mmCIF file of C-alpha atoms in Angstrom:
data_model
loop_
_atom_site.group_PDB
_atom_site.id
_atom_site.type_symbol
_atom_site.label_atom_id
_atom_site.label_comp_id
_atom_site.label_asym_id
_atom_site.label_seq_id
_atom_site.Cartn_x
_atom_site.Cartn_y
_atom_site.Cartn_z
ATOM 1 C CA UNK W 1 120.913 213.183 82.175
ATOM 2 C CA UNK W 2 118.728 210.228 81.067
ATOM 3 C CA UNK W 3 120.205 206.413 81.089
ATOM 4 C CA UNK W 4 122.332 205.584 77.760
ATOM 5 C CA UNK W 5 119.566 204.016 75.751
ATOM 6 C CA UNK W 6 122.125 203.872 72.725
ATOM 7 C CA UNK W 7 121.908 200.759 70.420
ATOM 8 C CA UNK W 8 119.794 198.583 68.462
ATOM 9 C CA UNK W 9 116.449 197.461 70.041
ATOM 10 C CA UNK W 10 113.607 195.007 68.767
ATOM 11 C CA UNK W 11 109.827 195.386 69.503
ATOM 12 C CA UNK W 12 108.859 192.493 71.787
ATOM 13 C CA UNK W 13 105.121 193.633 72.402
ATOM 14 C CA UNK W 14 102.547 196.693 72.086
ATOM 15 C CA UNK W 15 99.766 196.932 74.070
ATOM 16 C CA UNK W 16 96.559 198.020 72.460
ATOM 17 C CA UNK W 17 98.396 199.484 69.279
ATOM 18 C CA UNK W 18 95.525 198.554 67.048
ATOM 19 C CA UNK W 19 93.149 200.541 69.060
ATOM 20 C CA UNK W 20 95.608 203.690 69.079
ATOM 21 C CA UNK W 21 95.695 203.617 65.220
ATOM 22 C CA UNK W 22 91.701 203.038 65.139
ATOM 23 C CA UNK W 23 91.616 206.227 67.363
ATOM 24 C CA UNK W 24 93.854 208.191 64.693
ATOM 25 C CA UNK W 25 91.600 207.253 61.808
ATOM 26 C CA UNK W 26 94.076 205.008 60.298
ATOM 27 C CA UNK W 27 92.387 202.740 57.694
ATOM 28 C CA UNK W 28 91.843 199.011 58.146
ATOM 29 C CA UNK W 29 94.224 197.773 55.868
ATOM 30 C CA UNK W 30 96.993 199.817 57.171
ATOM 31 C CA UNK W 31 95.960 198.827 60.789
ATOM 32 C CA UNK W 32 96.176 195.049 59.956
ATOM 33 C CA UNK W 33 99.573 195.556 58.356
ATOM 34 C CA UNK W 34 101.024 197.417 61.074
ATOM 35 C CA UNK W 35 99.899 195.305 63.781
ATOM 36 C CA UNK W 36 102.189 192.532 62.366
ATOM 37 C CA UNK W 37 105.273 194.655 62.197
ATOM 38 C CA UNK W 38 108.018 194.089 64.390
ATOM 39 C CA UNK W 39 110.224 197.112 63.991
ATOM 40 C CA UNK W 40 113.761 197.515 65.076
ATOM 41 C CA UNK W 41 114.942 200.944 66.688
ATOM 42 C CA UNK W 42 118.520 201.996 66.568
ATOM 43 C CA UNK W 43 119.003 204.677 68.904
ATOM 44 C CA UNK W 44 122.014 207.321 68.888
ATOM 45 C CA UNK W 45 122.228 209.281 72.337
ATOM 46 C CA UNK W 46 124.554 212.049 72.883
ATOM 47 C CA UNK W 47 123.701 213.194 76.573
ATOM 48 C CA UNK W 48 120.016 214.531 76.276
ATOM 49 C CA UNK W 49 119.887 214.605 72.509
ATOM 50 C CA UNK W 50 118.493 211.424 70.609
ATOM 51 C CA UNK W 51 118.509 210.343 66.839
ATOM 52 C CA UNK W 52 115.985 207.290 66.509
ATOM 53 C CA UNK W 53 115.802 205.285 63.260
ATOM 54 C CA UNK W 54 113.009 203.078 62.956
ATOM 55 C CA UNK W 55 113.112 200.142 60.677
ATOM 56 C CA UNK W 56 110.507 197.872 59.264
ATOM 57 C CA UNK W 57 109.564 196.162 56.344
ATOM 58 C CA UNK W 58 106.754 198.547 55.632
ATOM 59 C CA UNK W 59 108.614 201.816 56.227
ATOM 60 C CA UNK W 60 111.756 203.468 57.518
ATOM 61 C CA UNK W 61 111.930 206.728 59.364
ATOM 62 C CA UNK W 62 113.994 208.677 62.025
ATOM 63 C CA UNK W 63 113.281 211.589 64.419
ATOM 64 C CA UNK W 64 115.852 213.665 66.228
ATOM 65 C CA UNK W 65 115.023 215.528 69.382
ATOM 66 C CA UNK W 66 116.229 216.813 72.741
ATOM 67 C CA UNK W 67 114.795 216.073 76.123
ATOM 68 C CA UNK W 68 112.493 218.767 77.159
ATOM 69 C CA UNK W 69 112.381 220.691 74.005
ATOM 70 C CA UNK W 70 109.441 220.677 71.661
ATOM 71 C CA UNK W 71 109.991 219.462 68.193
ATOM 72 C CA UNK W 72 107.886 218.553 65.020
ATOM 73 C CA UNK W 73 107.555 214.878 63.819
ATOM 74 C CA UNK W 74 106.359 214.413 60.159
ATOM 75 C CA UNK W 75 104.292 211.107 60.003
ATOM 76 C CA UNK W 76 104.104 211.266 56.360
ATOM 77 C CA UNK W 77 103.630 207.617 54.835
ATOM 78 C CA UNK W 78 102.498 206.290 58.445
ATOM 79 C CA UNK W 79 99.485 208.334 58.856
ATOM 80 C CA UNK W 80 100.160 211.455 57.635
ATOM 81 C CA UNK W 81 100.114 213.590 60.822
ATOM 82 C CA UNK W 82 102.360 216.170 61.718
ATOM 83 C CA UNK W 83 102.950 216.200 65.398
ATOM 84 C CA UNK W 84 104.552 218.512 67.921
ATOM 85 C CA UNK W 85 106.134 216.543 70.549
ATOM 86 C CA UNK W 86 108.027 216.621 73.624
ATOM 87 C CA UNK W 87 110.052 213.778 75.645
ATOM 88 C CA UNK W 88 110.530 214.470 79.168
ATOM 89 C CA UNK W 89 112.730 212.251 81.513
ATOM 90 C CA UNK W 90 110.338 209.884 83.798
ATOM 91 C CA UNK W 91 107.673 209.548 81.064
ATOM 92 C CA UNK W 92 106.734 205.747 80.326
ATOM 93 C CA UNK W 93 106.891 204.347 76.854
ATOM 94 C CA UNK W 94 104.081 201.863 75.845
ATOM 95 C CA UNK W 95 106.107 199.914 73.756
ATOM 96 C CA UNK W 96 108.549 197.053 75.001
ATOM 97 C CA UNK W 97 111.896 196.545 73.193
ATOM 98 C CA UNK W 98 114.853 194.353 73.777
ATOM 99 C CA UNK W 99 118.026 195.179 72.960
ATOM 100 C CA UNK W 100 119.240 193.239 69.884
#
């Protein structure tokens, strides 16, 4: 079972986020605005099931998933991608958050 990550987290840093958005084809204005945001994540964890609410001044959204199970994430309003994703224990997150 993964460590308990429940709580409220605030973004401290994000490495190469603009380059990531550029590779996704996100337009110039959206990239500039998104780069300035400091979203807050509220994580609710029940063993290996997660609900993550991401709140920012631009948009709020949430995702639900279970470790090791594929799920679809709809990024409508962000970059309009639909993604199939899977989170696995031991993976590295590229963003740094601090518990608020």
